[in-house]
Each structure stands twice: as C-alpha cells, then as structure tokens.
Short mmCIF file of C-alpha atoms in Angstrom, two decimals:
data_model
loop_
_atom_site.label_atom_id
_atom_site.label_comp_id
_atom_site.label_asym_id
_atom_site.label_seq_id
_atom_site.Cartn_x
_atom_site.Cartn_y
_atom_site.Cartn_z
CA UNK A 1 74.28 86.35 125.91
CA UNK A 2 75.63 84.88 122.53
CA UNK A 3 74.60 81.28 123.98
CA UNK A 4 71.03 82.52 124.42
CA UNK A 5 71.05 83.93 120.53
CA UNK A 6 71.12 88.32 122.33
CA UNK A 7 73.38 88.79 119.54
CA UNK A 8 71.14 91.49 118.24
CA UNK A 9 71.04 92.79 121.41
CA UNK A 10 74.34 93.55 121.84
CA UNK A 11 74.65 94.94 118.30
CA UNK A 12 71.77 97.55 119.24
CA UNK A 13 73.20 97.81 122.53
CA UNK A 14 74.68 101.52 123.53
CA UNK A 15 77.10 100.61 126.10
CA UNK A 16 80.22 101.38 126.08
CA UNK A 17 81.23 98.04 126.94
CA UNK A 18 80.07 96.31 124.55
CA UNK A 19 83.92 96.26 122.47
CA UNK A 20 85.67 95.34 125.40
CA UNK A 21 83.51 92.74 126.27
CA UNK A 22 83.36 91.06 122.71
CA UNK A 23 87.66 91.36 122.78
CA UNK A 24 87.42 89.94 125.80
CA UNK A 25 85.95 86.72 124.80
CA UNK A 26 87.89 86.69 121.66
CA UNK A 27 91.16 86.84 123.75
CA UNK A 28 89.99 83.50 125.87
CA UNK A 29 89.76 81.86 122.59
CA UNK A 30 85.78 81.80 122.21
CA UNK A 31 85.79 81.29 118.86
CA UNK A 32 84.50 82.89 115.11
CA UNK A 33 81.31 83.73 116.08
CA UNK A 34 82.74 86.41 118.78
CA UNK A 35 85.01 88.07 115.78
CA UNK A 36 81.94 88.30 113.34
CA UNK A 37 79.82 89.96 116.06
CA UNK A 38 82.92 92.59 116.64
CA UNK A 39 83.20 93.30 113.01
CA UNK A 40 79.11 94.04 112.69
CA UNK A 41 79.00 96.09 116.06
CA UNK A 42 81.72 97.96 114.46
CA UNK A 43 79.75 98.37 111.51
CA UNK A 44 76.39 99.28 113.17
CA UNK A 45 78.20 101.57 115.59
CA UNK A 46 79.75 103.30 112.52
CA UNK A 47 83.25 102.49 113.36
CA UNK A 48 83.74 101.81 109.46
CA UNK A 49 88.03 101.73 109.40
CA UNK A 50 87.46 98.94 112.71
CA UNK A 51 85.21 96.81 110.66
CA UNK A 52 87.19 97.23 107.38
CA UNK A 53 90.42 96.50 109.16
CA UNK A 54 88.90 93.22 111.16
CA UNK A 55 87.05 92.11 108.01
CA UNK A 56 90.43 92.39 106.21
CA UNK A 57 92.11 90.00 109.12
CA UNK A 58 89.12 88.04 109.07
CA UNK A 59 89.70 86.89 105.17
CA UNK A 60 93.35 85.72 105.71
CA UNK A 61 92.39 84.05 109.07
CA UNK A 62 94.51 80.62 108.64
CA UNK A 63 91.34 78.46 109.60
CA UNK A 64 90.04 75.57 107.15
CA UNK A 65 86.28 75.91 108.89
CA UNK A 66 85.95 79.29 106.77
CA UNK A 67 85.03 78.74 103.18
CA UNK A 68 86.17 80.66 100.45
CA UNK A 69 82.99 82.45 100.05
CA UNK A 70 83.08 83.09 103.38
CA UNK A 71 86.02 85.23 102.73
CA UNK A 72 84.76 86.29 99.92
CA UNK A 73 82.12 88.19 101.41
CA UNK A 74 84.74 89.42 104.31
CA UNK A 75 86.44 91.16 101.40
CA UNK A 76 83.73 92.47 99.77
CA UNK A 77 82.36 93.66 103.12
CA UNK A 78 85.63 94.97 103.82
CA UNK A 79 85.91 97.52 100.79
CA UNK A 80 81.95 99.06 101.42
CA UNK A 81 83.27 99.35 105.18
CA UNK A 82 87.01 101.00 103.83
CA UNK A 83 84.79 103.43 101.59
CA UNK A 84 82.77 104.96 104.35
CA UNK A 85 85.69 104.92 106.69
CA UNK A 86 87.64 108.32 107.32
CA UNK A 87 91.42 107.06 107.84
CA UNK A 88 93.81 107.46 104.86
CA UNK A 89 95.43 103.81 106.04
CA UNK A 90 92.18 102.31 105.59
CA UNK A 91 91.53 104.12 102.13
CA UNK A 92 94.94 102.69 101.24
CA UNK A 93 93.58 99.20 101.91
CA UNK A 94 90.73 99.35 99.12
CA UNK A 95 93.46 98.46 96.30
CA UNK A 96 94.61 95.70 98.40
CA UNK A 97 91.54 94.18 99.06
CA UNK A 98 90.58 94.53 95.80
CA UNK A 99 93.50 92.56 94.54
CA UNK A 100 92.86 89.85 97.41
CA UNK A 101 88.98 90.28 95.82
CA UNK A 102 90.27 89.01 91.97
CA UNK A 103 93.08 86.11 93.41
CA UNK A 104 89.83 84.67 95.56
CA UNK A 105 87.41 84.95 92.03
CA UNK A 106 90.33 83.14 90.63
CA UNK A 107 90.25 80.61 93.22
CA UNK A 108 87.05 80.01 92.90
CA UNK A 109 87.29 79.10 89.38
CA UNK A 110 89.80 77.15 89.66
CA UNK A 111 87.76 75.22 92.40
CA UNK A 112 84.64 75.46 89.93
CA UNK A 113 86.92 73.55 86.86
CA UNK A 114 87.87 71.01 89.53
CA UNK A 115 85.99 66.99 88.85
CA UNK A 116 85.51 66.06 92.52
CA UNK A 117 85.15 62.26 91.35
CA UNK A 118 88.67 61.18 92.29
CA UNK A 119 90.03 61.03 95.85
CA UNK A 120 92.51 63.52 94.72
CA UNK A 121 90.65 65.91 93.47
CA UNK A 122 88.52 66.28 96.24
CA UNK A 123 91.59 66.87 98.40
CA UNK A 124 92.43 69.39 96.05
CA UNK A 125 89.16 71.42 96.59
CA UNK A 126 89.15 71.06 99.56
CA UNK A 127 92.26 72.86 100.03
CA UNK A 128 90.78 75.61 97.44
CA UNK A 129 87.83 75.75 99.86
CA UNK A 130 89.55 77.46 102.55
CA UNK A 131 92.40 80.26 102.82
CA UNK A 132 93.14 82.29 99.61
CA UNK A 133 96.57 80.85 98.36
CA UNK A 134 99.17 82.97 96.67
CA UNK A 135 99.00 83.43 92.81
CA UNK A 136 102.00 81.55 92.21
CA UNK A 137 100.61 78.27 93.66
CA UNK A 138 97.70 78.54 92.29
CA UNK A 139 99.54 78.60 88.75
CA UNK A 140 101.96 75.93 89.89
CA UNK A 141 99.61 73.26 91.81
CA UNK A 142 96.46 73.75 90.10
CA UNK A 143 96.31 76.15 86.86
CA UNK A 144 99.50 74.54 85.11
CA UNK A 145 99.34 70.86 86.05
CA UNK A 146 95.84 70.81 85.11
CA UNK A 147 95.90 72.44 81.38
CA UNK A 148 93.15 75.23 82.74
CA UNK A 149 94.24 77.54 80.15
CA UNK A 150 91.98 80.43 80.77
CA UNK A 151 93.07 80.60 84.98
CA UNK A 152 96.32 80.52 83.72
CA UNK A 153 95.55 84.02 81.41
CA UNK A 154 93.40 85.22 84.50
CA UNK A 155 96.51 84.78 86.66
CA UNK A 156 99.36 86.53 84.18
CA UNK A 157 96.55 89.37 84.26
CA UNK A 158 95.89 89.48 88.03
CA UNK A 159 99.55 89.27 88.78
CA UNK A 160 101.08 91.71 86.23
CA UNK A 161 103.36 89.60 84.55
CA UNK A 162 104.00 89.55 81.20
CA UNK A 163 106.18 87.59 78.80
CA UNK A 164 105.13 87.88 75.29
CA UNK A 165 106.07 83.78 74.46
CA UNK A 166 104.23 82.43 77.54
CA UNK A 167 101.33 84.44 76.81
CA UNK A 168 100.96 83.43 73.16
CA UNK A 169 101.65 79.68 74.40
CA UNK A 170 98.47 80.10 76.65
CA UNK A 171 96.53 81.77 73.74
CA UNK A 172 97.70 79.10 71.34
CA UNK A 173 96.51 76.41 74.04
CA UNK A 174 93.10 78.17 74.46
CA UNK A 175 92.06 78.39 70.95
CA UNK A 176 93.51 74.82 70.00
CA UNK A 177 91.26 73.36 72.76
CA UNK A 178 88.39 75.26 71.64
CA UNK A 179 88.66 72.89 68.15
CA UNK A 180 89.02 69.86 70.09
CA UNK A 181 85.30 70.02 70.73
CA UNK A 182 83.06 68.24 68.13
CA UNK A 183 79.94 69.21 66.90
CA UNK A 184 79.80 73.25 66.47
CA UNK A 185 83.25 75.31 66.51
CA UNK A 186 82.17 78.53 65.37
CA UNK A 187 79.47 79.40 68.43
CA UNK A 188 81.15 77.96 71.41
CA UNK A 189 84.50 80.36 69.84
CA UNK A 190 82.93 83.16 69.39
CA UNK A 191 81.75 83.48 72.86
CA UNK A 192 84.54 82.34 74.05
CA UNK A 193 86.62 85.14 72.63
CA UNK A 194 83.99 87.67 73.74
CA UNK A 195 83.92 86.69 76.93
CA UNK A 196 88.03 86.89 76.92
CA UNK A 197 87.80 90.34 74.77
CA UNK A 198 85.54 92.01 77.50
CA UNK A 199 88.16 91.12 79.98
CA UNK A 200 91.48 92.25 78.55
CA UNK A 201 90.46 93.13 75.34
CA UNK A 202 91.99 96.60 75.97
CA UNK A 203 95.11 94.99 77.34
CA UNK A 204 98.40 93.16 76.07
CA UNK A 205 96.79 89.80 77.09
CA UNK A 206 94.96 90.34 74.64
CA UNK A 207 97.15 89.48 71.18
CA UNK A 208 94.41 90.61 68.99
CA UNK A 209 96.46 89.90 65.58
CA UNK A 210 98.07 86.62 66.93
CA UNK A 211 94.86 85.34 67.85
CA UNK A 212 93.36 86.02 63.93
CA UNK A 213 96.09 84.75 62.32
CA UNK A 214 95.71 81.77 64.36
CA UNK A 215 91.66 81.61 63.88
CA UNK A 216 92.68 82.06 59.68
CA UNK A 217 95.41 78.80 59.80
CA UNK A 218 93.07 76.65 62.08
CA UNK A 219 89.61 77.55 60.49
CA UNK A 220 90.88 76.65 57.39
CA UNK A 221 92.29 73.51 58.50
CA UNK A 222 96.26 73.99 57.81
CA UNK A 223 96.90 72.52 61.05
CA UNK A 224 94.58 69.55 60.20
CA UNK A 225 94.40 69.03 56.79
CA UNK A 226 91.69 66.26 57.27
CA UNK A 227 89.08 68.82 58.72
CA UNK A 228 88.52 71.48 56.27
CA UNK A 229 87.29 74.63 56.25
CA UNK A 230 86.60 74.62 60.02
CA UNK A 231 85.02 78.08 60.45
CA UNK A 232 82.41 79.04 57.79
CA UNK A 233 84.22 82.76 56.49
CA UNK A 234 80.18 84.19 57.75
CA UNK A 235 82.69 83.34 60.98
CA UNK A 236 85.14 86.30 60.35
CA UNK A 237 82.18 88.65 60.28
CA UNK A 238 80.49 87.86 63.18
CA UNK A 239 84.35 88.00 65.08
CA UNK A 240 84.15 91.56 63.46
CA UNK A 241 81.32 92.59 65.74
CA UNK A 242 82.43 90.53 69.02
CA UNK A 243 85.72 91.71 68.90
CA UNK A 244 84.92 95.31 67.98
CA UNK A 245 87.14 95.51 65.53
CA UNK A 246 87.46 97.97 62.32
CA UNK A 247 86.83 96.82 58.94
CA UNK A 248 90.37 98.39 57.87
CA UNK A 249 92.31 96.38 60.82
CA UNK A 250 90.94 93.12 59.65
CA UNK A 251 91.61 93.59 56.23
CA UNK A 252 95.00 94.29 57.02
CA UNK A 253 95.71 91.37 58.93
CA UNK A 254 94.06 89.27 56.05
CA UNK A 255 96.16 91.13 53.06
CA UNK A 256 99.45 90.85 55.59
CA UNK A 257 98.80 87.11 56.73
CA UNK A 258 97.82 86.36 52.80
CA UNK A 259 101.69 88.14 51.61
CA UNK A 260 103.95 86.73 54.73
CA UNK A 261 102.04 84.12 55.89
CA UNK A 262 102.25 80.83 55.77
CA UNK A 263 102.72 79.06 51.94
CA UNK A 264 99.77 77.38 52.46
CA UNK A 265 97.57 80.56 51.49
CA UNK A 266 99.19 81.15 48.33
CA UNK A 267 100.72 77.99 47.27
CA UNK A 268 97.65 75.51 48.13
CA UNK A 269 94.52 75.69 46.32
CA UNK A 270 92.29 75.00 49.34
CA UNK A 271 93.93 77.51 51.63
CA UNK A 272 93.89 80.06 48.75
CA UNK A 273 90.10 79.73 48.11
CA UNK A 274 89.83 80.02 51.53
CA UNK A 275 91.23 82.94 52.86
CA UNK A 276 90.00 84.55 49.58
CA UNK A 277 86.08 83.45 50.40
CA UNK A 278 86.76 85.21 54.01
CA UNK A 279 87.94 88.50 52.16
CA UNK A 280 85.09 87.82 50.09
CA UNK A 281 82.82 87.64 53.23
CA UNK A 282 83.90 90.49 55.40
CA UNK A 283 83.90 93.00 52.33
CA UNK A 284 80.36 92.45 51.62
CA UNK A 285 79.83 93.17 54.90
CA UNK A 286 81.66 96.25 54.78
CA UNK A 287 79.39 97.42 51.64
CA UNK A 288 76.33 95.83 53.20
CA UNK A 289 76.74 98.12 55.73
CA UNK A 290 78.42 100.94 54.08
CA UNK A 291 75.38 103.71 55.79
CA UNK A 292 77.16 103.47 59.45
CA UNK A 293 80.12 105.21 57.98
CA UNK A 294 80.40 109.00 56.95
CA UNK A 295 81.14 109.55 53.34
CA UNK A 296 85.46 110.01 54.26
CA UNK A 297 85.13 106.87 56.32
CA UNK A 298 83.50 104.80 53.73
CA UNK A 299 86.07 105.85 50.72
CA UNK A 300 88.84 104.95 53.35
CA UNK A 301 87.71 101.70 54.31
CA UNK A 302 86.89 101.09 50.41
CA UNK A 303 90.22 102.04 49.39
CA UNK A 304 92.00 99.66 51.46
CA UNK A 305 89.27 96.43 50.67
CA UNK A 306 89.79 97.47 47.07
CA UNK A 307 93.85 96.87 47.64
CA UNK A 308 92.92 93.50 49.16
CA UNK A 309 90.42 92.64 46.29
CA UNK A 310 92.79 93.63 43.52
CA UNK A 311 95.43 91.49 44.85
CA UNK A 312 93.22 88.63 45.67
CA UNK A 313 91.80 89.02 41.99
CA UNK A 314 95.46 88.88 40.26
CA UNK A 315 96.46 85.83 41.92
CA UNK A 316 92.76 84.14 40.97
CA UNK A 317 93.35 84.64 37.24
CA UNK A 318 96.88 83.63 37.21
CA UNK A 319 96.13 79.95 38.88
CA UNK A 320 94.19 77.75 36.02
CA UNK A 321 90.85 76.32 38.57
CA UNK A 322 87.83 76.67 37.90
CA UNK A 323 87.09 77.40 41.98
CA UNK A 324 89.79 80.57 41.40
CA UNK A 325 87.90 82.07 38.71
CA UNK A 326 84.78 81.91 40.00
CA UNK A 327 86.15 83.71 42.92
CA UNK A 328 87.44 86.78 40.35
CA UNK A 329 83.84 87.28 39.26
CA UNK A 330 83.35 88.00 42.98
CA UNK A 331 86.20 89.68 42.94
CA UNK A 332 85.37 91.87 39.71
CA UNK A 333 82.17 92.93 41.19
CA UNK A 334 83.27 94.17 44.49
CA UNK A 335 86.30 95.84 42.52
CA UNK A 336 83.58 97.93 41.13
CA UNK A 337 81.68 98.83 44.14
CA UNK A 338 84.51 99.66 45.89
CA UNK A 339 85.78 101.79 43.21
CA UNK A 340 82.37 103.88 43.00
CA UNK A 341 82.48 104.10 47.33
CA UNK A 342 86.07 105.13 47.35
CA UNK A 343 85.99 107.74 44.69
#
C-alpha cells in the first residue's frame, strides 16, 4: 500500500491491524518511511504516549540519512504528543526532550557558524548534520577548537556547569572579539549583549559587573592605547536600557571601578576624562528622566549620583588641565540639581 502512496489510507484506516501490520514491516527492515507512518497513526489514532515515545527513539536513531532538523521536528513533535499523553513516564519525558530540544538548537548553531569552503569543514557539518552529539563533544571538537565563543556560553548554560574563571574567560573572549570588528563598535555590542542579556541575563552566566568593568577599560581604550575612546559615554546609557539595569547599580560600579580599579582611571589624564564624561553621561540621563521615578526613588538615586559627582569633582580641581576643569563646571551643575532632587 505504501508503494502505491495509501499512506493516508492507512492513517484513516479503523482496523485494528493496522499497528501490527506497520511493526511488521518495520521488523523485516523496510525502512524510515514505515516508522514515520507508525508514529502519525499513533498520533491520529490518539495513542499520544506511543507517538511521543517512538518520536523520542526516532530523534536518537543512529542513521546519517536523517538531518538534524529532521530530528528536530521529532523532538518537538515529541513534547506536543508527551503533553496530550496520559502516562506519568511519558510526562517525565517532556524535561528530557526538552533538554535534547536546546543541545540540537546548539548544534545547529554550531553547524550555522561552520565555512563549508574547506574539505574539512564540510566533513565537519556533515557530521553536525546528522545524530545530536553529546555536549561535551560539541565543546571539545567544534565550540573550543574553533574560538565560537558564544556556543561555548550556550553550552556551560545548557549543561549546568559552572566555574566562575572559565566563564569570565569566555565573556572576556566575547567582548574582545566584538572590538576586533572595524567600522562601528557601539551598535553591533549593544545588540550583542541584549541578545546575551535576554538569554541568561537572570542567571550567573551572566557576570553583569565583570562585563561593565570590562566595557569601561576597553571603551576607553586601556587595553589599546592607540584606539581611544572606543565607545562614545551616549554608549553607557543606551547599555542602561538594554541591560535593564538601575541607575543606582551603574553608578556604583562606575564610583567602585573609578576607587579600586585600574590606575589608569585616576592616574592617566585620558582615562580620567573618560570615565568622568560617562558619569557625566548617565547622570543626565538620570535627571533627564527624573518623572519615571516617585519622589523617594528620585532623592535615592540623586543621593548616590551626587556621591559620584562630588568625588569626580574633587579629583577634577586637584589635577591642573584645562579638559579636568571643564569637566567640574559639569560637575558643579549637576552637584546642584542633584542636591535640589535629593533633598
């Protein structure tokens, strides 16, 4: 019947045959298109733990002829069949699946980074294009060896494992290669980092003050003293939104990274002007947009920019540069706004 393309026949068929014949064939070895007919008479017959269960099988199946989308859609399949089935052991499979769901996404973009040009390479996919390997090789044959930074974050994630240094070593990795790019830095980082922060931006792989104290050193150019003033400080309030962070826990990673940082903020007149301009910066936004807060909000915020001002301001007048002082007028004026808000 299959031969003659009655495969919607059998599907709508009513006989009570119908499974044992289809498990028949599969048994003699007739091939994939016998197991994908089970799974949807299952389905259509409303034997929802059978299809889940088969679907399941049919994503591991060790057989190169069934792409990883293929499998894909098995798995996906396989959790809408293991939500409308009744048996707690198939329930008990949805996490599973789910898991087996994220390793093949991960897959997948691993296969997507992959330039197909070189013999090699096109090995290499082609192995991705087939069973879903275990996490560890794809960190170890493909992630790793292959500097894809963000698969390697994906995988720590998707595999539970965290070690605080290898996790900032993959953080300092992405954000490094995100200035290796010419032309614009600031708009290709920014959405980089929101499309990270939507991910595990409520998780420890996400090291939200590592990662600005990083953005501060690099934008300024302390790592490359040839390229300064990477990121405009307009860059700091834009991360502000992205990141969906408070006014009062950026200013406190500024005033901390400013005291304990590196000597480059306080003991070099280009990093001092800088870091001071991206104060500058985010406080003005803070006032610009001091009617989203209630009145206790705004006086708290204010009180703690006003700390960060004043000691910003001191260190201005004490260092004889023309660039300094012009920052303390800045300085002098926000001082007073700040003083009126927080009162």
């Amino acid at each position: 019947m299959l031969e003659r393309n009655k495969a919607n026949l059998i599907l709508q068929s009513k006989s009570p045959y119908v499974e044992q014949f289809l498990t028949h064939e599969i048994s003699t070895g007739r091939g994939q298109r016998y197991l994908d007919l089970l799974w949807r008479f299952y389905e259509k017959a409303g034997h929802y733990d059978k299809a889940a269960t088969l679907l399941s099988k049919l994503a591991d199946i060790d057989n190169e002829e069934i792409s990883l989308s293929q499998r894909f859609a098995y798995l996906s399949h396989a959790i809408i069949c293991a939500q409308a089935g009744s048996n707690p052991k198939t329930k008990a499979m949805i996490q599973e699946l789910r898991d087996k769901v994220e390793v093949a996404h991960i897959q997948l973009a691993i296969k997507e980074c992959m330039d197909i040009r070189t013999p090699k390479q096109q090995e290499l996919v082609k192995l991705l294009d087939g069973p879903i390997l275990s996490l560890q090789m794809l960190l170890e044959k493909f992630a790793a060896p292959y500097s894809l930074y963000k698969v390697q974050l994906a995988i720590f994630h998707c595999a539970n494992l965290y070690s605080e240094e290898p996790i900032m070593t993959v953080w300092e990795n992405i954000l490094q290669n995100e200035f290796k790019y010419e032309g614009e830095v600031s708009e290709r980082l920014l959405c980089t980092l929101h499309e990270l922060y939507t991910i595990y931006g409520s998780t420890k792989y996400f090291p939200r003050n590592f990662i600005l104290r990083r953005l501060l050193e690099l934008g300024s150019g302390l790592t490359d003293r040839s390229r300064r003033g990477i990121l405009p400080a307009s860059f700091f309030v834009s991360l502000i939104t992205k990141l969906e962070l408070s006014y009062i826990d950026f200013i406190e990673v500024l005033s901390s990274e400013y005291r304990t940082g590196d000597p480059w903020w306080t003991q070099n007149e280009a990093g001092q002007r800088y870091i001071m301009e991206v104060g500058i910066a985010v406080v003005q936004a803070f006032l610009d947009s001091g009617a989203k807060f209630t009145p206790m909000e705004k006086a708290r915020i204010a009180a703690i920019c006003d700390s960060c001002v004043s000691m910003f301001s001191l260190d201005a007048r004490a260092v004889s540069s023309q660039h300094l002082l012009q920052l303390d007028r800045h300085f002098s004026a926000l001082h007073l706004r700040l003083t009126a808000m927080s009162s």
